[in-house]
């Protein structure tokens, strides 16, 4: 029996990278999965992969930076599958600029997806999870929630804020048996990661530097984050709330 048998799970940003890997794994573990993303082709491909493996999923086009779309994502998911148990707020974007060069538009765009989107996702989930007697909310934060570098100011600010929001929400929602945890991925091999490397310099050379900085000597794979998300989604983590789990190859532990 799968770890998410009988559960309904929503995964945002599930057209690519970490979100896709999580949606596929959740479905393989028995969940009925709602794939949410702005990328229609990528979202439909994720659903196709789940169907080919014998799972159940549907795509709902959702821009998480719009409150009304997130509200309707929750309503559509509950209508389609009879309720919602797990909400994984994973969608994210980055702008690779320092604080002095970031425009108002870039700042609001990044915070709109990475922070407002998570807030809308958590708030909209509450009535649905309460109806099930509880549930699990997961957030993809980042190592940038804790420590960052130059030229990624808005992203770092958004990821620091979602860590604080995870703490706050876990306290507000514990009374409803709703657990809220975040994952802090290190360098994970996804399109977003490669966009970061390209922004810094020659991507292959930058990737080599990243591998050198990682105590485990390599980038992570999306599935390695998905497995942490599965733990937090399932009853295996029944006593975990308000937690921030680094899955970073040792990056945050390293002084230099
Ligand atoms: N890859 C890494 O190294 C890394 C490290 C730490 C944290 N993260 C975080 O992991 C999460 C997933 O990123 P990824 O690396 O898989 O990147 P990715 O680019 O492969 O996937 C991100 C997905 O989010 C979707 N998205 C963007 N804006 C959206 C919006 N407004 N509404 C709905 N969906 C939207 C994109 O279409 C894409 O499918 C992000 O929150 C990112 O910040 C990634």
PDB file of C-alpha atoms and ligand atoms in Angstrom:
ATOM      1  CA  UNK A   1       0.000   0.000   0.000  1.00  0.00           C
ATOM      2  CA  UNK A   2       1.330   3.462  -0.964  1.00  0.00           C
ATOM      3  CA  UNK A   3       2.141   6.066   1.656  1.00  0.00           C
ATOM      4  CA  UNK A   4      -0.509   8.465   0.287  1.00  0.00           C
ATOM      5  CA  UNK A   5      -3.270   5.957  -0.475  1.00  0.00           C
ATOM      6  CA  UNK A   6      -6.691   7.661  -0.309  1.00  0.00           C
ATOM      7  CA  UNK A   7      -5.223  11.175  -0.160  1.00  0.00           C
ATOM      8  CA  UNK A   8      -5.680  14.099  -2.514  1.00  0.00           C
ATOM      9  CA  UNK A   9      -2.581  16.228  -3.072  1.00  0.00           C
ATOM     10  CA  UNK A  10      -2.109  19.541  -4.864  1.00  0.00           C
ATOM     11  CA  UNK A  11       1.385  20.386  -6.128  1.00  0.00           C
ATOM     12  CA  UNK A  12       2.103  23.865  -7.518  1.00  0.00           C
ATOM     13  CA  UNK A  13       4.917  24.414  -9.990  1.00  0.00           C
ATOM     14  CA  UNK A  14       4.397  20.802 -11.037  1.00  0.00           C
ATOM     15  CA  UNK A  15       5.106  21.339 -14.763  1.00  0.00           C
ATOM     16  CA  UNK A  16       8.848  21.057 -14.165  1.00  0.00           C
ATOM     17  CA  UNK A  17      11.707  20.191 -11.821  1.00  0.00           C
ATOM     18  CA  UNK A  18      10.981  19.530  -8.155  1.00  0.00           C
ATOM     19  CA  UNK A  19       7.206  19.962  -8.507  1.00  0.00           C
ATOM     20  CA  UNK A  20       6.951  17.459 -11.355  1.00  0.00           C
ATOM     21  CA  UNK A  21       9.090  14.900  -9.503  1.00  0.00           C
ATOM     22  CA  UNK A  22       6.902  15.336  -6.406  1.00  0.00           C
ATOM     23  CA  UNK A  23       3.625  15.029  -8.322  1.00  0.00           C
ATOM     24  CA  UNK A  24       4.849  11.833  -9.998  1.00  0.00           C
ATOM     25  CA  UNK A  25       6.063  10.346  -6.701  1.00  0.00           C
ATOM     26  CA  UNK A  26       2.899  11.314  -4.786  1.00  0.00           C
ATOM     27  CA  UNK A  27       0.795   9.624  -7.474  1.00  0.00           C
ATOM     28  CA  UNK A  28       3.003   6.516  -7.408  1.00  0.00           C
ATOM     29  CA  UNK A  29       2.347   6.401  -3.648  1.00  0.00           C
ATOM     30  CA  UNK A  30      -1.411   6.346  -4.224  1.00  0.00           C
ATOM     31  CA  UNK A  31      -2.441  10.008  -4.078  1.00  0.00           C
ATOM     32  CA  UNK A  32      -4.816  11.548  -6.559  1.00  0.00           C
ATOM     33  CA  UNK A  33      -2.784  14.555  -7.674  1.00  0.00           C
ATOM     34  CA  UNK A  34      -3.698  18.019  -8.895  1.00  0.00           C
ATOM     35  CA  UNK A  35      -0.897  19.443 -11.026  1.00  0.00           C
ATOM     36  CA  UNK A  36      -0.978  23.257 -10.877  1.00  0.00           C
ATOM     37  CA  UNK A  37       1.211  25.557 -12.948  1.00  0.00           C
ATOM     38  CA  UNK A  38       1.161  28.472 -15.412  1.00  0.00           C
ATOM     39  CA  UNK A  39       2.908  26.248 -17.947  1.00  0.00           C
ATOM     40  CA  UNK A  40       0.077  24.376 -19.655  1.00  0.00           C
ATOM     41  CA  UNK A  41       2.175  22.088 -21.897  1.00  0.00           C
ATOM     42  CA  UNK A  42       4.499  21.124 -19.047  1.00  0.00           C
ATOM     43  CA  UNK A  43       1.596  20.565 -16.648  1.00  0.00           C
ATOM     44  CA  UNK A  44      -0.196  18.339 -19.131  1.00  0.00           C
ATOM     45  CA  UNK A  45       2.996  16.361 -19.683  1.00  0.00           C
ATOM     46  CA  UNK A  46       3.283  15.743 -15.936  1.00  0.00           C
ATOM     47  CA  UNK A  47      -0.309  14.467 -15.916  1.00  0.00           C
ATOM     48  CA  UNK A  48       0.477  12.260 -18.918  1.00  0.00           C
ATOM     49  CA  UNK A  49       3.469  10.747 -17.102  1.00  0.00           C
ATOM     50  CA  UNK A  50       1.296  10.007 -14.076  1.00  0.00           C
ATOM     51  CA  UNK A  51      -1.425   8.427 -16.228  1.00  0.00           C
ATOM     52  CA  UNK A  52       1.131   6.295 -18.105  1.00  0.00           C
ATOM     53  CA  UNK A  53       2.341   4.942 -14.780  1.00  0.00           C
ATOM     54  CA  UNK A  54      -1.253   4.043 -13.826  1.00  0.00           C
ATOM     55  CA  UNK A  55      -1.860   6.990 -11.471  1.00  0.00           C
ATOM     56  CA  UNK A  56      -4.634   9.564 -11.187  1.00  0.00           C
ATOM     57  CA  UNK A  57      -4.037  13.261 -11.865  1.00  0.00           C
ATOM     58  CA  UNK A  58      -5.458  16.332 -13.485  1.00  0.00           C
ATOM     59  CA  UNK A  59      -4.012  19.672 -14.509  1.00  0.00           C
ATOM     60  CA  UNK A  60      -5.443  22.987 -13.305  1.00  0.00           C
ATOM     61  CA  UNK A  61      -3.817  26.043 -14.840  1.00  0.00           C
ATOM     62  CA  UNK A  62      -3.044  28.329 -11.915  1.00  0.00           C
ATOM     63  CA  UNK A  63      -1.006  31.476 -11.446  1.00  0.00           C
ATOM     64  CA  UNK A  64      -0.182  31.251  -7.735  1.00  0.00           C
ATOM     65  CA  UNK A  65       0.483  34.987  -7.542  1.00  0.00           C
ATOM     66  CA  UNK A  66      -3.260  35.576  -8.034  1.00  0.00           C
ATOM     67  CA  UNK A  67      -5.334  34.987  -4.946  1.00  0.00           C
ATOM     68  CA  UNK A  68      -8.552  34.252  -6.876  1.00  0.00           C
ATOM     69  CA  UNK A  69      -6.831  31.589  -9.000  1.00  0.00           C
ATOM     70  CA  UNK A  70      -5.459  29.857  -5.918  1.00  0.00           C
ATOM     71  CA  UNK A  71      -8.901  29.905  -4.279  1.00  0.00           C
ATOM     72  CA  UNK A  72     -10.386  28.361  -7.390  1.00  0.00           C
ATOM     73  CA  UNK A  73      -7.565  25.738  -7.538  1.00  0.00           C
ATOM     74  CA  UNK A  74      -8.606  24.508  -4.094  1.00  0.00           C
ATOM     75  CA  UNK A  75     -12.316  24.507  -4.988  1.00  0.00           C
ATOM     76  CA  UNK A  76     -11.740  22.695  -8.306  1.00  0.00           C
ATOM     77  CA  UNK A  77      -9.501  20.081  -6.645  1.00  0.00           C
ATOM     78  CA  UNK A  78     -12.042  19.374  -3.906  1.00  0.00           C
ATOM     79  CA  UNK A  79     -14.846  19.130  -6.479  1.00  0.00           C
ATOM     80  CA  UNK A  80     -12.842  16.758  -8.665  1.00  0.00           C
ATOM     81  CA  UNK A  81     -11.572  14.413  -5.970  1.00  0.00           C
ATOM     82  CA  UNK A  82     -13.911  14.898  -2.989  1.00  0.00           C
ATOM     83  CA  UNK A  83     -11.523  16.821  -0.721  1.00  0.00           C
ATOM     84  CA  UNK A  84      -7.926  17.925  -0.212  1.00  0.00           C
ATOM     85  CA  UNK A  85      -5.353  16.476   2.216  1.00  0.00           C
ATOM     86  CA  UNK A  86      -1.950  17.740   1.076  1.00  0.00           C
ATOM     87  CA  UNK A  87      -1.002  21.105  -0.414  1.00  0.00           C
ATOM     88  CA  UNK A  88       2.574  21.467  -1.639  1.00  0.00           C
ATOM     89  CA  UNK A  89       3.338  25.159  -2.346  1.00  0.00           C
ATOM     90  CA  UNK A  90       6.354  24.705  -4.575  1.00  0.00           C
ATOM     91  CA  UNK A  91       6.104  27.129  -7.528  1.00  0.00           C
ATOM     92  CA  UNK A  92       8.954  29.612  -7.607  1.00  0.00           C
ATOM     93  CA  UNK A  93      10.889  32.017  -9.819  1.00  0.00           C
ATOM     94  CA  UNK A  94      14.116  33.993  -9.491  1.00  0.00           C
ATOM     95  CA  UNK A  95      15.666  37.199 -10.741  1.00  0.00           C
ATOM     96  CA  UNK A  96      19.449  37.196 -10.575  1.00  0.00           C
ATOM     97  CA  UNK A  97      20.178  40.758  -9.533  1.00  0.00           C
ATOM     98  CA  UNK A  98      21.618  42.504  -6.502  1.00  0.00           C
ATOM     99  CA  UNK A  99      19.626  44.808  -4.268  1.00  0.00           C
ATOM    100  CA  UNK A 100      20.829  48.000  -6.009  1.00  0.00           C
ATOM    101  CA  UNK A 101      19.822  46.789  -9.489  1.00  0.00           C
ATOM    102  CA  UNK A 102      16.483  45.113  -8.798  1.00  0.00           C
ATOM    103  CA  UNK A 103      13.565  47.081 -10.275  1.00  0.00           C
ATOM    104  CA  UNK A 104      10.201  47.535  -8.555  1.00  0.00           C
ATOM    105  CA  UNK A 105       8.647  45.246 -11.164  1.00  0.00           C
ATOM    106  CA  UNK A 106      11.225  42.465 -10.580  1.00  0.00           C
ATOM    107  CA  UNK A 107      10.890  42.742  -6.810  1.00  0.00           C
ATOM    108  CA  UNK A 108       7.089  42.470  -6.914  1.00  0.00           C
ATOM    109  CA  UNK A 109       7.172  39.685  -9.520  1.00  0.00           C
ATOM    110  CA  UNK A 110       9.460  37.492  -7.407  1.00  0.00           C
ATOM    111  CA  UNK A 111       7.707  38.243  -4.117  1.00  0.00           C
ATOM    112  CA  UNK A 112       4.334  37.803  -5.853  1.00  0.00           C
ATOM    113  CA  UNK A 113       5.056  34.186  -6.795  1.00  0.00           C
ATOM    114  CA  UNK A 114       7.415  33.064  -4.032  1.00  0.00           C
ATOM    115  CA  UNK A 115       5.808  34.765  -1.016  1.00  0.00           C
ATOM    116  CA  UNK A 116       2.266  35.905  -1.901  1.00  0.00           C
ATOM    117  CA  UNK A 117       1.740  32.611  -3.752  1.00  0.00           C
ATOM    118  CA  UNK A 118       2.659  30.596  -0.669  1.00  0.00           C
ATOM    119  CA  UNK A 119       0.485  32.785   1.580  1.00  0.00           C
ATOM    120  CA  UNK A 120      -2.506  32.384  -0.772  1.00  0.00           C
ATOM    121  CA  UNK A 121      -1.890  28.634  -0.959  1.00  0.00           C
ATOM    122  CA  UNK A 122      -1.763  28.192   2.813  1.00  0.00           C
ATOM    123  CA  UNK A 123      -4.773  30.420   3.508  1.00  0.00           C
ATOM    124  CA  UNK A 124      -6.943  28.859   0.813  1.00  0.00           C
ATOM    125  CA  UNK A 125      -6.114  25.334   2.074  1.00  0.00           C
ATOM    126  CA  UNK A 126      -7.358  25.824   5.618  1.00  0.00           C
ATOM    127  CA  UNK A 127     -11.105  25.237   5.210  1.00  0.00           C
ATOM    128  CA  UNK A 128     -10.526  22.188   2.985  1.00  0.00           C
ATOM    129  CA  UNK A 129      -7.959  20.556   5.282  1.00  0.00           C
ATOM    130  CA  UNK A 130     -10.127  21.288   8.334  1.00  0.00           C
ATOM    131  CA  UNK A 131     -13.000  19.430   6.669  1.00  0.00           C
ATOM    132  CA  UNK A 132     -10.728  16.340   6.520  1.00  0.00           C
ATOM    133  CA  UNK A 133      -9.796  16.685  10.203  1.00  0.00           C
ATOM    134  CA  UNK A 134      -6.304  17.939   9.342  1.00  0.00           C
ATOM    135  CA  UNK A 135      -3.678  17.706   6.655  1.00  0.00           C
ATOM    136  CA  UNK A 136      -0.198  18.607   5.529  1.00  0.00           C
ATOM    137  CA  UNK A 137       1.009  21.845   3.966  1.00  0.00           C
ATOM    138  CA  UNK A 138       4.500  21.856   2.501  1.00  0.00           C
ATOM    139  CA  UNK A 139       6.510  24.809   1.229  1.00  0.00           C
ATOM    140  CA  UNK A 140       9.616  24.759  -0.957  1.00  0.00           C
ATOM    141  CA  UNK A 141      11.830  27.341   0.703  1.00  0.00           C
ATOM    142  CA  UNK A 142      15.590  27.244  -0.029  1.00  0.00           C
ATOM    143  CA  UNK A 143      19.071  27.312   1.461  1.00  0.00           C
ATOM    144  CA  UNK A 144      18.669  31.025   0.594  1.00  0.00           C
ATOM    145  CA  UNK A 145      16.149  31.194   3.477  1.00  0.00           C
ATOM    146  CA  UNK A 146      19.157  30.942   5.806  1.00  0.00           C
ATOM    147  CA  UNK A 147      22.257  32.137   3.936  1.00  0.00           C
ATOM    148  CA  UNK A 148      22.647  33.653   0.501  1.00  0.00           C
ATOM    149  CA  UNK A 149      25.072  35.225  -1.939  1.00  0.00           C
ATOM    150  CA  UNK A 150      25.307  38.325  -4.102  1.00  0.00           C
ATOM    151  CA  UNK A 151      22.939  39.100  -6.997  1.00  0.00           C
ATOM    152  CA  UNK A 152      19.825  37.246  -5.865  1.00  0.00           C
ATOM    153  CA  UNK A 153      18.269  39.777  -3.456  1.00  0.00           C
ATOM    154  CA  UNK A 154      14.529  39.456  -4.160  1.00  0.00           C
ATOM    155  CA  UNK A 155      14.715  35.660  -4.260  1.00  0.00           C
ATOM    156  CA  UNK A 156      16.623  35.482  -0.949  1.00  0.00           C
ATOM    157  CA  UNK A 157      14.132  37.885   0.661  1.00  0.00           C
ATOM    158  CA  UNK A 158      11.192  35.789  -0.550  1.00  0.00           C
ATOM    159  CA  UNK A 159      12.709  32.543   0.709  1.00  0.00           C
ATOM    160  CA  UNK A 160      13.572  34.023   4.115  1.00  0.00           C
ATOM    161  CA  UNK A 161       9.990  35.227   4.374  1.00  0.00           C
ATOM    162  CA  UNK A 162       8.433  31.840   3.554  1.00  0.00           C
ATOM    163  CA  UNK A 163      10.506  30.245   6.310  1.00  0.00           C
ATOM    164  CA  UNK A 164       9.015  32.742   8.790  1.00  0.00           C
ATOM    165  CA  UNK A 165       5.563  32.173   7.278  1.00  0.00           C
ATOM    166  CA  UNK A 166       5.983  28.410   7.758  1.00  0.00           C
ATOM    167  CA  UNK A 167       6.686  28.973  11.452  1.00  0.00           C
ATOM    168  CA  UNK A 168       3.743  31.354  11.859  1.00  0.00           C
ATOM    169  CA  UNK A 169       1.292  29.150   9.958  1.00  0.00           C
ATOM    170  CA  UNK A 170       2.338  26.027  11.860  1.00  0.00           C
ATOM    171  CA  UNK A 171       1.403  27.759  15.129  1.00  0.00           C
ATOM    172  CA  UNK A 172      -1.879  29.125  13.806  1.00  0.00           C
ATOM    173  CA  UNK A 173      -2.990  25.817  12.299  1.00  0.00           C
ATOM    174  CA  UNK A 174      -1.778  23.229  14.839  1.00  0.00           C
ATOM    175  CA  UNK A 175      -5.163  23.500  16.579  1.00  0.00           C
ATOM    176  CA  UNK A 176      -6.777  22.094  13.421  1.00  0.00           C
ATOM    177  CA  UNK A 177      -4.261  19.235  13.123  1.00  0.00           C
ATOM    178  CA  UNK A 178      -2.834  20.927  10.033  1.00  0.00           C
ATOM    179  CA  UNK A 179       0.935  20.526   9.865  1.00  0.00           C
ATOM    180  CA  UNK A 180       3.070  23.086   8.007  1.00  0.00           C
ATOM    181  CA  UNK A 181       6.692  22.373   7.110  1.00  0.00           C
ATOM    182  CA  UNK A 182       9.212  23.642   4.613  1.00  0.00           C
ATOM    183  CA  UNK A 183      12.057  22.068   2.686  1.00  0.00           C
ATOM    184  CA  UNK A 184      15.315  23.946   2.101  1.00  0.00           C
ATOM    185  CA  UNK A 185      16.792  22.492  -1.096  1.00  0.00           C
ATOM    186  CA  UNK A 186      20.408  23.136  -2.023  1.00  0.00           C
ATOM    187  CA  UNK A 187      21.512  23.106  -5.665  1.00  0.00           C
ATOM    188  CA  UNK A 188      19.064  20.839  -7.482  1.00  0.00           C
ATOM    189  CA  UNK A 189      19.421  19.986 -11.160  1.00  0.00           C
ATOM    190  CA  UNK A 190      16.380  21.780 -12.648  1.00  0.00           C
ATOM    191  CA  UNK A 191      15.817  24.488 -15.295  1.00  0.00           C
ATOM    192  CA  UNK A 192      15.731  27.137 -12.522  1.00  0.00           C
ATOM    193  CA  UNK A 193      19.134  26.031 -11.259  1.00  0.00           C
ATOM    194  CA  UNK A 194      20.647  26.196 -14.766  1.00  0.00           C
ATOM    195  CA  UNK A 195      19.148  29.682 -15.270  1.00  0.00           C
ATOM    196  CA  UNK A 196      20.954  30.703 -12.085  1.00  0.00           C
ATOM    197  CA  UNK A 197      24.257  29.272 -13.350  1.00  0.00           C
ATOM    198  CA  UNK A 198      23.861  31.006 -16.728  1.00  0.00           C
ATOM    199  CA  UNK A 199      23.221  34.321 -14.985  1.00  0.00           C
ATOM    200  CA  UNK A 200      26.523  34.022 -13.129  1.00  0.00           C
ATOM    201  CA  UNK A 201      28.824  32.942 -15.988  1.00  0.00           C
ATOM    202  CA  UNK A 202      29.705  29.927 -18.083  1.00  0.00           C
ATOM    203  CA  UNK A 203      27.120  27.390 -16.850  1.00  0.00           C
ATOM    204  CA  UNK A 204      29.370  24.309 -17.049  1.00  0.00           C
ATOM    205  CA  UNK A 205      32.145  26.091 -15.174  1.00  0.00           C
ATOM    206  CA  UNK A 206      29.650  27.410 -12.601  1.00  0.00           C
ATOM    207  CA  UNK A 207      28.194  23.909 -12.205  1.00  0.00           C
ATOM    208  CA  UNK A 208      31.693  22.615 -11.473  1.00  0.00           C
ATOM    209  CA  UNK A 209      32.096  25.295  -8.754  1.00  0.00           C
ATOM    210  CA  UNK A 210      28.744  24.326  -7.258  1.00  0.00           C
ATOM    211  CA  UNK A 211      29.798  20.679  -7.097  1.00  0.00           C
ATOM    212  CA  UNK A 212      33.035  21.736  -5.379  1.00  0.00           C
ATOM    213  CA  UNK A 213      31.100  23.767  -2.798  1.00  0.00           C
ATOM    214  CA  UNK A 214      28.733  20.901  -2.028  1.00  0.00           C
ATOM    215  CA  UNK A 215      30.161  18.624   0.684  1.00  0.00           C
ATOM    216  CA  UNK A 216      28.551  15.650  -1.114  1.00  0.00           C
ATOM    217  CA  UNK A 217      30.305  16.781  -4.315  1.00  0.00           C
ATOM    218  CA  UNK A 218      27.319  16.963  -6.660  1.00  0.00           C
ATOM    219  CA  UNK A 219      24.015  18.676  -7.404  1.00  0.00           C
ATOM    220  CA  UNK A 220      20.850  17.085  -6.041  1.00  0.00           C
ATOM    221  CA  UNK A 221      18.170  15.508  -8.206  1.00  0.00           C
ATOM    222  CA  UNK A 222      14.528  16.676  -8.167  1.00  0.00           C
ATOM    223  CA  UNK A 223      13.515  13.235  -6.905  1.00  0.00           C
ATOM    224  CA  UNK A 224      15.716  13.699  -3.827  1.00  0.00           C
ATOM    225  CA  UNK A 225      13.548  16.679  -2.840  1.00  0.00           C
ATOM    226  CA  UNK A 226      10.371  14.832  -3.811  1.00  0.00           C
ATOM    227  CA  UNK A 227      11.222  12.086  -1.328  1.00  0.00           C
ATOM    228  CA  UNK A 228      11.507  14.650   1.479  1.00  0.00           C
ATOM    229  CA  UNK A 229       8.162  16.100   0.362  1.00  0.00           C
ATOM    230  CA  UNK A 230       6.652  12.598   0.464  1.00  0.00           C
ATOM    231  CA  UNK A 231       7.824  12.203   4.064  1.00  0.00           C
ATOM    232  CA  UNK A 232       6.190  15.534   4.997  1.00  0.00           C
ATOM    233  CA  UNK A 233       3.008  14.752   3.048  1.00  0.00           C
ATOM    234  CA  UNK A 234       2.540  11.344   4.629  1.00  0.00           C
ATOM    235  CA  UNK A 235       1.737  10.182   8.145  1.00  0.00           C
ATOM    236  CA  UNK A 236       5.420   9.238   8.538  1.00  0.00           C
ATOM    237  CA  UNK A 237       5.904  12.856   9.646  1.00  0.00           C
ATOM    238  CA  UNK A 238       2.845  12.942  11.929  1.00  0.00           C
ATOM    239  CA  UNK A 239       4.721  14.751  14.751  1.00  0.00           C
ATOM    240  CA  UNK A 240       6.526  17.244  12.493  1.00  0.00           C
ATOM    241  CA  UNK A 241       5.223  20.775  12.177  1.00  0.00           C
ATOM    242  CA  UNK A 242       6.929  24.166  11.907  1.00  0.00           C
ATOM    243  CA  UNK A 243      10.022  22.376  10.640  1.00  0.00           C
ATOM    244  CA  UNK A 244      12.593  23.495   8.082  1.00  0.00           C
ATOM    245  CA  UNK A 245      14.382  20.546   6.518  1.00  0.00           C
ATOM    246  CA  UNK A 246      17.614  21.186   4.590  1.00  0.00           C
ATOM    247  CA  UNK A 247      18.108  18.718   1.741  1.00  0.00           C
ATOM    248  CA  UNK A 248      21.250  20.356   0.458  1.00  0.00           C
ATOM    249  CA  UNK A 249      24.151  17.928   0.267  1.00  0.00           C
ATOM    250  CA  UNK A 250      25.644  19.556   3.372  1.00  0.00           C
ATOM    251  CA  UNK A 251      25.800  23.100   1.920  1.00  0.00           C
ATOM    252  CA  UNK A 252      24.428  24.928   4.976  1.00  0.00           C
ATOM    253  CA  UNK A 253      26.696  23.037   7.354  1.00  0.00           C
ATOM    254  CA  UNK A 254      29.845  24.294   5.667  1.00  0.00           C
ATOM    255  CA  UNK A 255      31.650  27.362   7.073  1.00  0.00           C
ATOM    256  CA  UNK A 256      33.738  28.093   3.974  1.00  0.00           C
TER     257      UNK A 256
HETATM  258  N1  LIG B   1      16.589  24.049  -8.260  1.00  0.00           N
HETATM  259  C1  LIG B   1      17.177  24.502  -7.175  1.00  0.00           C
HETATM  260  O1  LIG B   1      18.410  24.467  -7.054  1.00  0.00           O
HETATM  261  C2  LIG B   1      16.345  25.044  -6.044  1.00  0.00           C
HETATM  262  C3  LIG B   1      16.979  25.273  -4.820  1.00  0.00           C
HETATM  263  C4  LIG B   1      16.239  25.770  -3.760  1.00  0.00           C
HETATM  264  C5  LIG B   1      14.887  26.014  -3.922  1.00  0.00           C
HETATM  265  N2  LIG B   1      14.291  25.790  -5.110  1.00  0.00           N
HETATM  266  C6  LIG B   1      12.859  26.064  -5.214  1.00  0.00           C
HETATM  267  O2  LIG B   1      12.208  24.921  -5.705  1.00  0.00           O
HETATM  268  C7  LIG B   1      10.969  25.298  -6.297  1.00  0.00           C
HETATM  269  C8  LIG B   1      10.820  24.605  -7.632  1.00  0.00           C
HETATM  270  O3  LIG B   1      11.843  25.073  -8.489  1.00  0.00           O
HETATM  271  P1  LIG B   1      12.581  24.160  -9.570  1.00  0.00           P
HETATM  272  O4  LIG B   1      14.012  24.235  -9.277  1.00  0.00           O
HETATM  273  O5  LIG B   1      11.905  22.866  -9.685  1.00  0.00           O
HETATM  274  O6  LIG B   1      12.355  25.102 -10.858  1.00  0.00           O
HETATM  275  P2  LIG B   1      11.576  24.895 -12.234  1.00  0.00           P
HETATM  276  O7  LIG B   1      11.775  26.180 -12.959  1.00  0.00           O
HETATM  277  O8  LIG B   1      11.977  23.620 -12.856  1.00  0.00           O
HETATM  278  O9  LIG B   1      10.048  24.774 -11.771  1.00  0.00           O
HETATM  279  C9  LIG B   1       9.318  25.859 -11.279  1.00  0.00           C
HETATM  280  C10 LIG B   1       7.885  25.743 -11.788  1.00  0.00           C
HETATM  281  O10 LIG B   1       7.111  26.814 -11.215  1.00  0.00           O
HETATM  282  C11 LIG B   1       6.229  27.262 -12.230  1.00  0.00           C
HETATM  283  N3  LIG B   1       5.770  28.620 -11.965  1.00  0.00           N
HETATM  284  C12 LIG B   1       6.467  29.780 -12.099  1.00  0.00           C
HETATM  285  N4  LIG B   1       5.677  30.817 -11.809  1.00  0.00           N
HETATM  286  C13 LIG B   1       4.461  30.315 -11.479  1.00  0.00           C
HETATM  287  C14 LIG B   1       3.229  30.907 -11.095  1.00  0.00           C
HETATM  288  N5  LIG B   1       3.081  32.236 -11.021  1.00  0.00           N
HETATM  289  N6  LIG B   1       2.183  30.097 -10.822  1.00  0.00           N
HETATM  290  C15 LIG B   1       2.314  28.743 -10.942  1.00  0.00           C
HETATM  291  N7  LIG B   1       3.446  28.139 -11.316  1.00  0.00           N
HETATM  292  C16 LIG B   1       4.515  28.918 -11.579  1.00  0.00           C
HETATM  293  C17 LIG B   1       7.053  27.184 -13.510  1.00  0.00           C
HETATM  294  O11 LIG B   1       6.232  27.234 -14.665  1.00  0.00           O
HETATM  295  C18 LIG B   1       7.775  25.859 -13.312  1.00  0.00           C
HETATM  296  O12 LIG B   1       7.021  24.793 -13.834  1.00  0.00           O
HETATM  297  C19 LIG B   1      10.988  26.828  -6.374  1.00  0.00           C
HETATM  298  O13 LIG B   1      10.232  27.369  -5.303  1.00  0.00           O
HETATM  299  C20 LIG B   1      12.462  27.145  -6.185  1.00  0.00           C
HETATM  300  O14 LIG B   1      12.660  28.435  -5.652  1.00  0.00           O
HETATM  301  C21 LIG B   1      14.995  25.294  -6.184  1.00  0.00           C
END
